Amino acid sequence: MSAEIPSIDPRALRDAFGCFMTGVTVVTTLDADGKPLGFTANSFSSVSLDPPLLLVSIANSSGNLGAFVSGKGFAVNILGEGQKEVSGTFARPSADRFAQTYWRHGPIGSPLIAGVSAWFDCDLAQAIPAGDHTILMGRIGAFEATPTAGLGYYRGAYVTPAATAAQLPAGPDVVISAILETEGTVLLVDDGRGGLSVPMARVGREGVQSALAGLIRTTGLQAEAGSIYAVYEDPVQGTQHIALRCPTKPGQPAKGAFVELSAQGVADVTDPALRQMLQRLAEESRMGNYGIYFGTHEQGRVQRTLEGQAG
């Protein structure tokens, strides 16, 4: 005895299908008299690369079903983010949906809409009945992809990921600096601008700790990640800087050289903020009273640490 199949609420099922984010297309063809026809669809999918096939479905209740099923072929126009009105035009009943839409004949013959993200001009390979819809299988004869971002559709609403992302404020790049100290000296390297700098690296998705470990490895020295010495922003460059003191064993660095940690020793450091930070470190090392700098590359405050208050 087979289990009874529970009834399904069509509205709830439609909402569940809507949880799958899709693109938005306009599917077009020509009727027997050469008149352009089209409808909005998000039931589009690639099928095969060899042979090149795609599919889209059309409701059996559509007045254009006969033209699509009996026609020579059809085109799928993937709409761009700025073509919400085009989508709406081809989703609503209209005597002539192409009246306000610029289009041309494609290489295979179906209407291609201007300004789309991509288009595929197809011969009709097969029309397959599938419940209350018919699947149109198309063999791709010509296509084109453009740089235009595609329009999305999710839970009954349009989404524009590229446009939305462009409007989001971008956070600063994080730059980590390693102050490698040993026996009253600090490692300085060529900054590529004719001056000197401490070893630096931008922090990627791997995070600060991994970036610092990788930065130390490039020096060829045995060093430990020590305490944070400065945290400051550079609004002009759009960067957030984190500098750490890294106690280092004496050795020959893979690049750069150790110089005396003094105002004179770091005089050739190009970046004024970095040079001032190292000069402060030289003075604090002499006095044994350290602090952490917070602020921008121009001004801020120094918060004394327990290390500086010890003794």
C-alpha positions as semicolon CSV with decimal commas, in nm:
position;residue;x (nm);y (nm);z (nm)
1;M;0,000;0,000;0,000
2;S;0,153;0,326;-0,112
3;A;0,174;0,623;0,123
4;E;-0,075;0,900;0,060
5;I;0,089;1,202;-0,100
6;P;0,001;1,516;0,098
7;S;-0,158;1,806;-0,087
8;I;0,070;2,100;-0,168
9;D;-0,028;2,464;-0,139
10;P;0,064;2,623;-0,476
11;R;0,121;2,965;-0,318
12;A;0,353;2,821;-0,055
13;L;0,534;2,622;-0,323
14;R;0,582;2,936;-0,534
15;D;0,727;3,114;-0,230
16;A;0,963;2,823;-0,168
17;F;1,081;2,831;-0,530
18;G;1,140;3,204;-0,481
19;C;1,408;3,129;-0,221
20;F;1,636;3,036;-0,509
21;M;1,796;3,357;-0,639
22;T;1,785;3,373;-1,018
23;G;1,855;3,606;-1,303
24;V;1,580;3,767;-1,510
25;T;1,538;3,698;-1,880
26;V;1,308;3,797;-2,163
27;V;1,244;3,507;-2,402
28;T;1,159;3,616;-2,756
29;T;1,051;3,469;-3,088
30;L;0,869;3,563;-3,410
31;D;0,519;3,444;-3,495
32;A;0,418;3,310;-3,835
33;D;0,372;3,669;-3,963
34;G;0,714;3,782;-3,837
35;K;0,574;3,976;-3,542
36;P;0,802;3,978;-3,237
37;L;0,671;3,810;-2,922
38;G;0,824;3,778;-2,577
39;F;0,771;3,706;-2,210
40;T;0,965;3,754;-1,885
41;A;1,105;3,436;-1,730
42;N;1,344;3,332;-1,458
43;S;1,302;2,960;-1,526
44;F;1,618;2,954;-1,739
45;S;1,907;2,711;-1,720
46;S;2,210;2,597;-1,915
47;V;2,190;2,231;-2,017
48;S;2,493;2,128;-2,218
49;L;2,814;2,264;-2,371
50;D;2,844;1,992;-2,635
51;P;2,604;2,022;-2,801
52;P;2,531;2,377;-2,675
53;L;2,185;2,356;-2,520
54;L;1,973;2,563;-2,281
55;L;1,618;2,551;-2,159
56;V;1,344;2,782;-2,043
57;S;0,982;2,712;-1,956
58;I;0,662;2,884;-2,066
59;A;0,323;2,856;-1,899
60;N;0,066;2,653;-2,090
61;S;-0,181;2,933;-2,019
62;S;0,029;3,181;-2,220
63;G;-0,132;3,314;-2,535
64;N;0,209;3,290;-2,702
65;L;0,258;2,918;-2,631
66;G;0,165;2,810;-2,985
67;A;0,411;3,051;-3,147
68;F;0,699;2,931;-2,930
69;V;0,621;2,561;-2,966
70;S;0,572;2,570;-3,343
71;G;0,831;2,836;-3,423
72;K;1,178;2,792;-3,570
73;G;1,353;2,907;-3,256
74;F;1,377;3,159;-2,976
75;A;1,623;3,387;-2,798
76;V;1,697;3,429;-2,430
77;N;1,789;3,785;-2,332
78;I;1,949;3,808;-1,986
79;L;1,849;4,150;-1,855
80;G;2,093;4,398;-1,706
81;E;2,051;4,559;-1,364
82;G;1,908;4,873;-1,523
83;Q;1,632;4,690;-1,712
84;K;1,365;4,644;-1,447
85;E;1,116;4,831;-1,668
86;V;1,186;4,593;-1,956
87;S;1,116;4,301;-1,726
88;G;0,790;4,461;-1,615
89;T;0,685;4,533;-1,972
90;F;0,722;4,171;-2,079
91;A;0,562;4,039;-1,759
92;R;0,236;4,234;-1,806
93;P;-0,034;4,178;-2,071
94;S;0,023;4,414;-2,363
95;A;-0,084;4,440;-2,725
96;D;0,272;4,520;-2,833
97;R;0,546;4,469;-2,577
98;F;0,810;4,572;-2,829
99;A;0,662;4,917;-2,899
100;Q;0,891;5,088;-2,645
101;T;1,178;4,838;-2,662
102;Y;1,476;4,870;-2,896
103;W;1,555;4,536;-3,056
104;R;1,710;4,374;-3,361
105;H;1,706;4,038;-3,535
106;G;1,968;3,796;-3,407
107;P;2,195;3,582;-3,626
108;I;1,949;3,292;-3,601
109;G;1,652;3,525;-3,640
110;S;1,489;3,582;-3,301
111;P;1,456;3,930;-3,146
112;L;1,753;4,051;-2,939
113;I;1,694;4,331;-2,687
114;A;1,948;4,612;-2,659
115;G;2,147;4,668;-2,339
116;V;2,120;4,316;-2,199
117;S;2,387;4,138;-1,997
118;A;2,397;3,849;-2,245
119;W;2,188;3,692;-2,518
120;F;2,152;3,346;-2,672
121;D;1,990;3,297;-3,014
122;C;1,865;2,940;-3,052
123;D;1,700;2,693;-3,281
124;L;1,414;2,509;-3,112
125;A;1,549;2,160;-3,038
126;Q;1,251;2,023;-2,848
127;A;0,930;2,129;-2,675
128;I;0,859;1,909;-2,374
129;P;0,524;1,914;-2,190
130;A;0,585;1,940;-1,814
131;G;0,276;1,983;-1,597
132;D;0,130;2,331;-1,630
133;H;0,435;2,448;-1,826
134;T;0,619;2,349;-2,143
135;I;0,997;2,326;-2,148
136;L;1,158;2,486;-2,451
137;M;1,494;2,325;-2,527
138;G;1,710;2,543;-2,747
139;R;2,025;2,465;-2,942
140;I;2,244;2,774;-2,922
141;G;2,346;2,905;-3,262
142;A;2,492;3,238;-3,150
143;F;2,547;3,424;-2,824
144;E;2,716;3,724;-2,671
145;A;2,813;3,818;-2,315
146;T;2,875;4,181;-2,216
147;P;3,030;4,347;-1,907
148;T;2,682;4,463;-1,797
149;A;2,584;4,320;-1,457
150;G;2,278;4,098;-1,463
151;L;1,946;4,174;-1,291
152;G;1,858;3,936;-1,008
153;Y;1,529;3,812;-0,864
154;Y;1,476;3,682;-0,510
155;R;1,161;3,617;-0,306
156;G;0,944;3,815;-0,545
157;A;1,169;4,121;-0,568
158;Y;1,443;4,245;-0,797
159;V;1,798;4,256;-0,664
160;T;2,092;4,447;-0,809
161;P;2,406;4,303;-0,646
162;A;2,664;4,497;-0,848
163;A;2,494;4,835;-0,804
164;T;2,435;4,771;-0,434
165;A;2,796;4,668;-0,378
166;A;2,920;4,983;-0,553
167;Q;2,721;5,199;-0,311
168;L;2,854;5,031;0,003
169;P;3,127;5,219;0,186
170;A;3,458;5,042;0,144
171;G;3,654;4,978;0,461
172;P;4,021;5,072;0,481
173;D;4,297;4,835;0,380
174;V;4,479;4,701;0,684
175;V;4,858;4,727;0,673
176;I;5,073;4,549;0,929
177;S;5,425;4,664;1,017
178;A;5,691;4,454;1,190
179;I;5,936;4,649;1,406
180;L;6,215;4,393;1,426
181;E;6,447;4,490;1,715
182;T;6,770;4,339;1,839
183;E;7,050;4,478;2,054
184;G;6,945;4,841;2,016
185;T;6,894;4,821;1,640
186;V;6,591;4,797;1,412
187;L;6,554;4,638;1,068
188;L;6,489;4,882;0,783
189;V;6,420;4,783;0,423
190;D;6,395;4,964;0,090
191;D;6,050;5,122;0,055
192;G;6,067;5,138;-0,325
193;R;6,061;5,518;-0,322
194;G;6,426;5,587;-0,262
195;G;6,394;5,570;0,117
196;L;6,360;5,324;0,402
197;S;6,077;5,159;0,589
198;V;6,014;4,877;0,832
199;P;5,882;4,552;0,672
200;M;5,515;4,596;0,588
201;A;5,237;4,387;0,433
202;R;4,869;4,427;0,357
203;V;4,642;4,197;0,554
204;G;4,420;3,975;0,342
205;R;4,156;3,722;0,431
206;E;4,412;3,517;0,621
207;G;4,403;3,769;0,907
208;V;4,660;3,971;1,101
209;Q;4,841;3,682;1,271
210;S;4,901;3,490;0,948
211;A;5,001;3,807;0,765
212;L;5,253;3,894;1,037
213;A;5,396;3,542;1,041
214;G;5,437;3,554;0,664
215;L;5,598;3,897;0,683
216;I;5,854;3,777;0,941
217;R;5,935;3,474;0,726
218;T;6,027;3,699;0,433
219;T;6,299;3,862;0,646
220;G;6,477;3,533;0,706
221;L;6,510;3,617;1,077
222;Q;6,399;3,441;1,392
223;A;6,153;3,680;1,552
224;E;5,847;3,666;1,771
225;A;5,523;3,855;1,737
226;G;5,539;4,098;2,027
227;S;5,317;4,373;2,158
228;I;5,120;4,625;1,954
229;Y;5,305;4,955;1,942
230;A;5,083;5,174;1,726
231;V;4,738;5,171;1,567
232;Y;4,666;5,457;1,335
233;E;4,469;5,552;1,024
234;D;4,583;5,723;0,708
235;P;4,263;5,873;0,559
236;V;4,448;5,998;0,253
237;Q;4,567;5,650;0,155
238;G;4,259;5,476;0,297
239;T;4,469;5,249;0,516
240;Q;4,459;5,128;0,877
241;H;4,805;5,059;1,020
242;I;4,898;4,817;1,297
243;A;5,262;4,819;1,408
244;L;5,401;4,548;1,637
245;R;5,735;4,528;1,816
246;C;5,893;4,194;1,733
247;P;6,190;4,086;1,948
248;T;6,446;3,935;1,708
249;K;6,753;3,718;1,741
250;P;7,070;3,860;1,582
251;G;7,122;3,742;1,226
252;Q;7,165;3,841;0,863
253;P;6,832;3,953;0,716
254;A;6,725;3,836;0,371
255;K;6,672;4,199;0,277
256;G;6,749;4,535;0,431
257;A;6,984;4,596;0,723
258;F;6,978;4,668;1,093
259;V;7,043;5,032;1,186
260;E;7,085;5,200;1,520
261;L;6,752;5,269;1,687
262;S;6,800;5,642;1,726
263;A;6,672;5,963;1,571
264;Q;6,975;5,969;1,345
265;G;6,954;5,600;1,257
266;V;6,596;5,627;1,127
267;A;6,637;5,967;0,961
268;D;6,610;5,813;0,611
269;V;6,269;5,660;0,675
270;T;6,047;5,811;0,404
271;D;5,706;5,810;0,570
272;P;5,685;6,091;0,829
273;A;5,439;5,902;1,051
274;L;5,659;5,593;1,055
275;R;5,973;5,797;1,114
276;Q;5,812;5,976;1,408
277;M;5,695;5,642;1,549
278;L;6,047;5,500;1,537
279;Q;6,192;5,814;1,691
280;R;5,945;5,778;1,977
281;L;6,043;5,413;2,014
282;A;6,410;5,514;2,033
283;E;6,335;5,760;2,312
284;E;6,110;5,518;2,500
285;S;6,371;5,241;2,470
286;R;6,627;5,473;2,625
287;M;6,390;5,559;2,911
288;G;6,228;5,217;2,945
289;N;5,881;5,373;2,941
290;Y;5,669;5,242;2,652
291;G;5,324;5,328;2,526
292;I;5,075;5,245;2,248
293;Y;4,987;5,516;1,995
294;F;4,625;5,554;1,883
295;G;4,511;5,808;1,625
296;T;4,579;5,906;1,266
297;H;4,904;5,942;1,076
298;E;4,909;6,307;1,187
299;Q;4,787;6,320;1,546
300;G;4,673;6,100;1,831
301;R;4,753;5,995;2,186
302;V;4,994;5,758;2,358
303;Q;4,856;5,524;2,620
304;R;5,117;5,400;2,864
305;T;5,141;5,024;2,905
306;L;5,208;4,806;3,205
307;E;5,547;4,732;3,051
308;G;5,632;5,098;3,071
309;Q;5,503;5,127;3,428
310;A;5,690;4,825;3,562
311;G;5,983;4,873;3,804
